[in-house]
Short mmCIF file of C-alpha atoms in Angstrom, two decimals:
data_model
loop_
_atom_site.label_atom_id
_atom_site.label_comp_id
_atom_site.label_asym_id
_atom_site.label_seq_id
_atom_site.Cartn_x
_atom_site.Cartn_y
_atom_site.Cartn_z
CA MET A 11 6.44 36.25 -16.69
CA ARG A 12 8.16 32.82 -18.66
CA ALA A 13 11.33 31.50 -18.80
CA SER A 14 11.86 29.30 -21.23
CA GLY A 15 8.17 28.16 -21.76
CA THR A 16 8.12 27.97 -18.24
CA VAL A 17 6.10 29.91 -15.16
CA PRO A 18 9.00 31.07 -13.04
CA GLY A 19 7.33 30.09 -9.83
CA ARG A 20 6.47 26.36 -11.27
CA VAL A 21 10.18 26.13 -11.87
CA THR A 22 11.94 27.44 -8.68
CA ALA A 23 9.04 24.31 -7.37
CA GLY A 24 10.81 22.00 -9.54
CA VAL A 25 14.21 23.15 -8.83
CA LEU A 26 13.54 23.12 -5.62
CA THR A 27 12.13 18.84 -5.33
CA ALA A 28 14.77 18.33 -7.70
CA GLY A 29 17.36 19.74 -5.49
CA ALA A 30 16.05 17.58 -2.83
CA ALA A 31 17.20 14.45 -4.17
CA ALA A 32 20.97 15.78 -5.56
CA ARG A 33 21.89 16.66 -2.44
CA GLY A 34 20.95 13.16 -0.67
CA ALA A 35 17.16 12.61 0.10
CA GLY A 36 18.14 9.18 -0.52
CA THR A 37 20.00 9.06 2.69
CA TRP A 38 16.92 9.79 4.57
CA ALA A 39 15.02 7.19 2.72
CA ARG A 40 16.86 4.37 4.04
CA ASN A 41 17.72 5.79 7.35
CA THR A 42 13.82 7.08 8.23
CA SER A 43 11.63 4.89 5.96
CA HIS A 44 10.78 2.71 8.63
CA CYS A 45 9.41 4.90 11.03
CA CYS A 46 6.52 5.77 8.90
CA SER A 47 5.31 2.80 8.45
CA LEU A 48 5.23 2.54 12.38
CA PRO A 49 2.09 2.01 14.02
CA ALA A 50 0.92 5.81 16.48
CA ARG A 51 2.94 5.20 19.29
CA CYS A 52 1.43 8.42 22.00
CA TRP A 53 3.27 10.23 24.09
CA PRO A 54 2.86 11.71 27.23
CA TRP A 55 4.67 14.26 29.58
CA ARG A 56 6.19 15.67 26.49
CA TRP A 57 5.59 18.94 27.78
CA PRO A 58 7.32 21.21 27.85
CA ALA A 59 9.76 18.67 28.45
CA THR A 60 11.06 18.32 24.53
CA ARG A 61 11.52 21.85 23.55
CA TYR A 62 14.22 23.42 21.13
CA LYS A 63 17.28 24.37 22.73
CA GLY A 64 16.19 28.27 21.91
CA THR A 65 13.77 31.20 22.90
CA VAL A 66 10.64 32.18 20.85
CA PRO A 67 11.41 36.21 21.33
CA THR A 68 8.15 38.19 21.73
CA TYR A 69 7.65 42.29 19.12
CA ILE A 70 4.90 44.88 18.84
CA ILE A 71 3.94 45.13 15.74
CA ASN A 72 2.71 49.03 16.47
CA LEU A 73 0.02 49.28 13.60
CA ASP A 74 -0.78 52.94 14.61
CA LEU A 75 3.54 53.62 13.26
CA PRO A 76 3.55 54.01 9.19
CA PRO A 77 2.94 50.44 7.55
CA TYR A 78 7.12 50.71 6.41
CA LYS A 79 8.37 51.92 9.73
CA ARG A 80 6.52 48.57 11.78
CA TRP A 81 8.93 45.49 11.33
CA ALA A 82 11.04 47.57 12.03
CA ASN A 83 12.22 45.65 15.72
CA VAL A 84 11.82 42.73 14.51
CA MET A 85 14.05 43.15 11.11
CA ASN A 86 17.20 44.92 12.76
CA ASP A 87 17.55 41.70 14.80
CA LYS A 88 16.82 39.08 12.38
CA LYS A 89 17.94 40.40 9.18
CA THR A 90 20.89 37.75 9.37
CA GLU A 91 18.63 34.32 9.32
CA LEU A 92 16.09 35.93 6.85
CA LYS A 93 19.66 36.85 4.24
CA LYS A 94 20.70 32.98 5.41
CA VAL A 95 17.44 31.59 4.44
CA MET A 96 17.48 32.98 1.17
CA GLN A 97 20.98 32.67 0.34
CA ASN A 98 20.33 29.17 1.00
CA ILE A 99 17.51 28.82 -2.07
CA LYS A 100 19.25 30.83 -3.57
CA ASN A 101 22.96 28.59 -3.64
CA LEU A 102 19.81 25.69 -4.50
CA VAL A 103 19.14 26.55 -7.66
CA ASN A 104 22.58 27.96 -9.55
CA LYS A 105 23.27 24.07 -7.56
CA PHE A 106 20.91 22.39 -10.43
CA PHE A 107 21.56 25.10 -12.72
CA PRO A 108 24.75 26.04 -12.76
CA GLY A 109 25.63 29.12 -15.27
CA SER A 110 22.31 30.17 -15.21
CA LYS A 111 20.90 32.67 -14.21
CA ILE A 112 17.04 31.76 -13.68
CA ALA A 113 17.84 33.30 -9.60
CA ASP A 114 18.55 36.25 -11.13
CA LEU A 115 15.26 36.35 -13.62
CA VAL A 116 12.61 34.72 -10.34
CA GLU A 117 13.90 37.98 -8.42
CA VAL A 118 13.20 41.08 -10.69
CA LYS A 119 9.47 39.26 -11.64
CA MET A 120 9.39 38.92 -7.98
CA VAL A 121 10.29 43.04 -7.95
CA HIS A 122 7.87 43.81 -10.34
CA LEU A 123 5.23 41.80 -8.16
CA LEU A 124 5.38 44.10 -5.20
CA SER A 125 3.95 46.54 -7.32
CA SER A 126 0.75 44.54 -7.24
CA LEU A 127 0.12 44.09 -3.76
CA PRO A 128 -2.53 45.31 -2.20
CA HIS A 129 -2.19 49.07 1.15
CA PRO A 130 -0.82 48.12 3.30
CA PHE A 131 1.03 45.14 2.55
CA ARG A 132 3.60 46.75 -0.23
CA GLU A 133 4.54 49.26 2.85
CA GLU A 134 5.60 46.79 4.52
CA ILE A 135 7.66 44.39 2.56
CA GLU A 136 9.31 47.23 1.72
CA GLY A 137 10.51 48.61 5.07
CA ILE A 138 11.92 45.09 5.86
CA ALA A 139 14.12 44.63 2.88
CA ASN A 140 15.34 48.73 3.72
CA THR A 141 15.69 47.28 6.81
CA SER A 142 17.42 44.18 7.09
CA GLY A 143 19.51 45.04 3.91
CA ALA A 144 17.52 42.06 1.74
CA SER A 145 16.06 42.27 -1.95
CA LEU A 146 12.69 43.26 -2.02
CA GLY A 147 12.86 40.40 -4.99
CA ASP A 148 13.82 38.19 -2.50
CA VAL A 149 11.02 39.05 0.64
CA VAL A 150 8.89 39.15 -1.95
CA LEU A 151 9.58 35.79 -2.91
CA PHE A 152 9.66 34.74 1.00
CA ASN A 153 6.27 35.78 1.45
CA ILE A 154 4.72 33.74 -1.58
CA PHE A 155 6.41 30.52 0.06
CA TYR A 156 3.66 29.98 2.51
CA GLU A 157 0.89 30.67 -0.23
CA ILE A 158 2.52 27.25 -1.71
CA PHE A 159 4.96 24.84 0.20
CA THR A 160 3.73 24.82 4.15
CA VAL A 161 2.52 21.53 5.33
CA CYS A 162 0.60 21.63 8.80
CA THR A 163 -1.27 19.37 11.85
CA SER A 164 -4.23 21.55 13.24
CA ILE A 165 -6.32 20.40 15.93
CA VAL A 166 -9.09 22.79 18.05
CA ALA A 167 -11.16 21.04 20.60
CA GLU A 168 -13.13 21.29 23.19
CA ASP A 169 -12.84 19.91 27.50
CA LYS A 170 -16.23 18.66 29.74
CA THR A 171 -16.29 22.85 30.67
CA GLY A 172 -17.26 23.44 26.97
CA LYS A 173 -13.38 25.24 26.97
CA LEU A 174 -11.89 25.64 23.48
CA TYR A 175 -7.89 24.75 22.59
CA HIS A 176 -6.74 25.43 20.00
CA ALA A 177 -3.44 23.61 18.83
CA ARG A 178 -0.87 23.29 15.62
CA ASN A 179 2.60 22.40 14.13
CA LEU A 180 4.01 24.38 11.58
CA ASP A 181 6.71 22.19 9.07
CA PHE A 182 8.11 23.57 6.41
CA GLY A 183 11.15 22.77 3.65
CA LEU A 184 9.48 19.87 2.15
CA PHE A 185 11.78 18.92 -1.11
CA LEU A 186 14.43 21.94 -0.18
CA GLY A 187 17.34 20.42 0.06
CA TRP A 188 18.10 17.70 2.21
CA ASP A 189 21.64 17.54 5.07
CA ILE A 190 22.79 14.49 5.18
CA LYS A 191 25.50 15.54 7.71
CA ASN A 192 22.32 16.47 10.33
CA SER A 193 19.68 14.50 8.74
CA SER A 194 17.37 17.28 8.56
CA TRP A 195 15.87 19.37 5.85
CA THR A 196 18.07 22.79 5.57
CA ILE A 197 15.10 25.26 5.72
CA THR A 198 13.87 23.24 8.44
CA GLN A 199 16.12 24.00 10.05
CA LEU A 200 17.55 27.94 9.35
CA LEU A 201 14.00 28.84 9.69
CA LYS A 202 14.10 28.42 13.03
CA PRO A 203 16.24 31.06 14.40
CA LEU A 204 13.50 33.39 12.35
CA VAL A 205 10.18 32.32 14.43
CA VAL A 206 9.07 35.15 16.23
CA ALA A 207 6.18 35.71 18.91
CA LEU A 208 4.47 38.12 17.91
CA ALA A 209 1.22 40.87 19.83
CA PHE A 210 0.16 43.40 17.28
CA GLN A 211 -1.25 46.21 18.65
CA ARG A 212 -3.26 49.69 18.60
CA ASN A 213 -3.40 52.55 20.03
CA ASN A 214 -1.64 50.47 22.87
CA LYS A 215 -3.86 47.55 22.58
CA THR A 216 -3.13 43.61 21.52
CA ILE A 217 -5.15 43.68 18.84
CA PHE A 218 -4.26 39.72 17.76
CA LYS A 219 -1.25 37.76 18.26
CA SER A 220 0.51 35.98 16.13
CA THR A 221 3.81 32.46 16.02
CA ASN A 222 5.31 34.60 12.73
CA PHE A 223 8.53 33.82 11.22
CA ALA A 224 10.61 37.13 10.82
CA GLY A 225 9.99 38.79 7.31
CA TYR A 226 6.40 36.99 6.71
CA ILE A 227 4.15 39.96 7.05
CA GLY A 228 0.70 36.89 6.46
CA MET A 229 0.12 35.24 8.98
CA LEU A 230 -0.66 31.51 10.42
CA SER A 231 -1.31 30.53 13.30
CA GLY A 232 -3.47 33.86 15.35
CA VAL A 233 -5.38 34.13 18.11
CA ARG A 234 -7.27 37.19 18.78
CA PRO A 235 -8.04 37.95 22.64
CA GLY A 236 -11.28 37.01 23.98
CA ALA A 237 -13.16 35.67 19.98
CA PHE A 238 -11.35 33.40 18.14
CA THR A 239 -8.05 31.44 17.33
CA LEU A 240 -7.42 30.60 13.80
CA THR A 241 -4.90 28.69 11.75
CA MET A 242 -4.22 27.71 8.07
CA ASN A 243 -3.29 24.87 6.35
CA GLU A 244 -2.22 23.59 2.54
CA ARG A 245 -4.44 22.15 0.58
CA PHE A 246 -3.27 20.13 -1.76
CA SER A 247 -4.74 20.55 -5.43
CA ILE A 248 -4.54 20.75 -9.03
CA ASP A 249 -6.13 24.37 -8.73
CA GLY A 250 -3.28 24.71 -6.23
CA GLY A 251 -1.29 28.04 -5.56
CA TYR A 252 0.73 28.59 -8.67
CA LEU A 253 -1.85 28.73 -10.77
CA GLY A 254 -3.34 31.88 -8.95
CA ILE A 255 0.06 33.65 -8.64
CA LEU A 256 0.37 33.41 -12.40
CA GLU A 257 -3.56 35.03 -13.12
CA TRP A 258 -2.23 37.50 -10.01
CA ILE A 259 1.18 38.55 -12.25
CA LEU A 260 -1.29 38.22 -15.76
CA GLY A 261 -3.50 40.18 -13.96
CA ARG A 262 -6.58 38.83 -12.88
CA ARG A 263 -6.60 40.02 -9.02
CA ASP A 264 -9.69 39.67 -7.43
CA GLY A 265 -8.34 36.18 -5.42
CA MET A 266 -6.84 37.34 -2.08
CA TRP A 267 -3.36 35.96 -0.91
CA MET A 268 -4.28 33.14 2.58
CA GLY A 269 -1.87 35.48 4.26
CA PHE A 270 -3.07 38.29 3.65
CA LEU A 271 -6.75 37.38 4.45
CA THR A 272 -6.18 35.83 7.19
CA ARG A 273 -3.71 38.66 8.33
CA ALA A 274 -6.65 41.32 7.88
CA VAL A 275 -9.68 38.71 9.86
CA LEU A 276 -6.95 38.78 12.45
CA GLU A 277 -7.40 42.11 12.40
CA ASN A 278 -10.60 43.57 10.95
CA SER A 279 -13.16 40.60 12.38
CA THR A 280 -14.28 40.96 15.58
CA SER A 281 -16.21 37.32 16.18
CA TYR A 282 -16.24 33.82 15.19
CA GLU A 283 -19.29 34.21 13.70
CA GLU A 284 -17.68 37.31 11.16
CA ALA A 285 -14.68 35.26 10.90
CA LYS A 286 -16.07 32.60 9.79
CA GLU A 287 -17.71 34.32 7.13
CA LYS A 288 -14.07 36.24 5.79
CA LEU A 289 -12.71 33.21 6.03
CA ALA A 290 -15.85 30.91 4.20
CA LYS A 291 -17.23 33.25 0.84
CA THR A 292 -13.75 35.33 0.24
CA ARG A 293 -12.01 34.41 -3.28
CA LEU A 294 -8.52 32.98 -2.80
CA LEU A 295 -5.47 32.96 -4.67
CA ALA A 296 -5.09 29.23 -3.32
CA PRO A 297 -6.71 26.93 -2.18
CA ALA A 298 -6.75 26.18 1.84
CA TYR A 299 -7.69 24.93 5.39
CA PHE A 300 -8.70 27.63 7.19
CA ILE A 301 -9.00 26.03 11.25
CA LEU A 302 -11.10 28.56 13.25
CA GLY A 303 -12.50 28.22 17.05
CA GLY A 304 -14.17 30.73 18.90
CA ASN A 305 -15.13 32.03 22.35
CA LYS A 306 -17.74 29.93 23.59
CA PRO A 307 -18.92 26.00 23.38
CA GLY A 308 -18.64 24.27 19.92
CA GLN A 309 -18.15 27.35 17.57
CA GLY A 310 -15.21 25.42 16.51
CA CYS A 311 -15.18 24.12 12.49
CA VAL A 312 -12.46 23.33 9.51
CA ILE A 313 -13.67 25.20 6.89
CA THR A 314 -11.75 23.59 3.54
CA ARG A 315 -11.70 26.34 0.09
CA SER A 316 -11.02 25.96 -2.90
CA ARG A 317 -9.93 29.24 -4.86
CA ALA A 318 -13.49 30.10 -5.92
CA ALA A 319 -15.94 28.65 -2.84
CA THR A 320 -16.59 26.74 0.46
CA LEU A 321 -16.39 22.74 -0.51
CA ASP A 322 -16.89 21.89 3.07
CA ILE A 323 -17.11 23.21 7.18
CA TRP A 324 -17.33 20.58 9.48
CA ASP A 325 -18.54 22.00 12.66
CA LEU A 326 -17.47 20.79 16.52
CA ASP A 327 -20.83 18.83 17.35
CA ILE A 328 -20.36 17.42 21.18
CA LYS A 329 -24.26 15.95 21.89
CA GLN A 330 -22.56 13.80 18.48
CA GLY A 331 -19.25 12.57 19.93
CA THR A 332 -17.29 15.06 17.67
CA TRP A 333 -14.93 17.52 20.43
CA PHE A 334 -12.20 17.62 17.64
CA LEU A 335 -11.22 18.53 15.16
CA VAL A 336 -7.77 17.63 12.92
CA GLU A 337 -6.82 18.73 9.98
CA THR A 338 -3.38 17.97 8.20
CA ASN A 339 -3.61 18.70 4.66
CA TYR A 340 -6.35 16.68 2.80
CA ASP A 341 -9.91 16.59 2.57
CA ARG A 342 -11.75 15.21 5.27
CA TRP A 343 -13.92 12.64 3.35
CA LYS A 344 -10.79 11.37 1.22
CA PRO A 345 -7.72 9.33 2.72
CA PRO A 346 -4.38 10.57 3.82
CA LEU A 347 -2.07 9.73 1.76
CA PHE A 348 -0.03 6.92 2.77
CA LEU A 349 3.27 8.21 3.02
CA ASP A 350 1.60 11.49 4.84
CA ASN A 351 -0.71 10.22 7.35
CA ARG A 352 -0.84 12.46 10.45
CA ARG A 353 -4.05 12.51 10.48
CA ASP A 354 -5.00 9.13 12.36
CA PRO A 355 -2.27 9.19 14.18
CA ALA A 356 -3.40 12.49 15.71
CA LYS A 357 -7.00 11.21 16.33
CA GLN A 358 -6.40 7.87 17.90
CA CYS A 359 -3.74 9.95 20.56
CA LEU A 360 -6.72 12.79 21.71
CA ASN A 361 -8.94 9.42 22.06
CA GLN A 362 -7.01 7.88 24.53
CA ILE A 363 -6.84 10.79 26.11
CA LYS A 364 -10.14 11.70 26.01
CA GLN A 365 -12.52 14.18 26.62
CA GLU A 366 -12.45 15.21 30.70
CA ASN A 367 -8.42 14.88 29.83
CA LEU A 368 -7.84 17.48 27.58
CA SER A 369 -5.41 20.69 28.01
CA LEU A 370 -2.52 21.93 25.58
CA ALA A 371 -0.51 20.25 27.83
CA THR A 372 -1.99 16.77 26.51
CA ILE A 373 -2.33 18.36 23.45
CA TYR A 374 1.24 18.96 23.19
CA ASP A 375 1.77 15.37 23.82
CA VAL A 376 -0.32 14.50 20.61
CA LEU A 377 1.85 17.22 18.23
CA SER A 378 4.56 15.15 19.64
CA THR A 379 3.74 12.30 18.55
CA LYS A 380 5.57 10.81 15.47
CA PRO A 381 4.84 11.01 12.61
CA VAL A 382 2.31 14.36 13.57
CA LEU A 383 5.97 15.58 14.50
CA ASN A 384 8.97 15.18 11.78
CA LYS A 385 11.86 16.43 10.39
CA LEU A 386 9.83 18.85 8.63
CA THR A 387 8.34 20.62 11.97
CA VAL A 388 10.04 23.91 13.26
CA TYR A 389 7.02 25.02 15.67
CA THR A 390 4.31 24.04 18.50
CA THR A 391 1.36 26.28 18.88
CA LEU A 392 -0.58 26.52 21.04
CA MET A 393 -3.57 29.03 21.72
CA ALA A 394 -6.47 30.04 23.88
CA VAL A 395 -8.88 32.35 23.10
CA ASP A 396 -8.79 33.64 26.64
CA GLY A 397 -6.61 36.31 27.05
CA GLY A 398 -4.82 35.22 23.94
CA HIS A 399 -2.92 33.02 26.02
CA THR A 400 -0.61 31.71 23.42
CA GLU A 401 2.35 29.12 23.79
CA THR A 402 5.00 28.57 21.14
CA TYR A 403 8.26 25.73 21.20
CA LEU A 404 10.71 25.27 19.10
CA ARG A 405 11.13 21.92 18.20
CA GLU A 406 13.27 18.89 16.64
CA CYS A 407 12.04 15.82 16.00
CA PRO A 408 14.34 12.44 17.72
CA GLU A 409 15.92 9.46 15.64
CA PRO A 410 14.23 7.53 14.85
CA CYS A 411 11.87 10.00 13.05
CA CYS A 412 10.06 10.08 9.61
CA PRO A 413 11.03 12.53 6.66
CA TRP A 414 7.90 14.01 6.87
#
């Protein structure tokens, strides 16, 4: 599972990172770096006027079908877009290593990895590959990306009446190629047509809802109607997702893939307390932040995870004045990276809004404030546990805009 003495997953990451520089990363540094140093300006009245030009289609995933067939309706519509994303990644690898076979090697290794994935995820991936015409290796790799490359901002908050709201910006595509002509991350733009709203049903009843990328079977954002809301953010750590994936490949499989865990929690847990316990105690392949909201006042938390343990549980506490929680990609007890401070602008805007004015619309305004909104932002999802309400908007960040 090594190529020239290096783990293929790490090779891929290194290739993609260097590829960004090779494709004009210096251009965005010159054009957009100044905006990141400006004080946050909160943007009111953004919702819903600043939608991206396009709609997010809704699909039903019938859990009563055999796993192989569950995603057929989605992939029949989105197969071209999925193959375009994967081909772009291969092109990036091939440009950095001309004449090499690294992209082919990674694809072969991904096929071998598939056989080790648990039921029903293995069968669902096989069905997606069959329906879309994409290679098995590509579909496996597409699902693994989100264990190691997702950069996000999540908010869970409680209004004066005790109603809970949950929202997130999904940022993806960092160092995966820069489009000089359009001043944007290439993969970020290619992913937007893949965004779908999903309703997972059993016996014709919706069990949970999610905003997802077509072809990805884990869950990054979801709501179980009447029970809880959930988002997952990547946690940067030396003991990161690459190491967990390598251990899995080498045969140590006592950890769970993050996206598969969130999927299992949304599908099987019936309460906030049950979901919280599973997210806190299950061993993971990669460090993560789980942001969880419930259906009662005070039910909201951020669970900070290493691969093996829970390091911190940060709860809403209205009596102590904590009516909102903001999580980006940094531990709350540490300052964010100075080049990537989305946390403080989001907190500043929420404090300006005040608890009495909290709503999905005002939270959308917070998530529309730069640099919370940036060139990596693919979509914004707004959720309320009552009735399983969800809204998803594809995003564009008008200039001047931070690269992340």
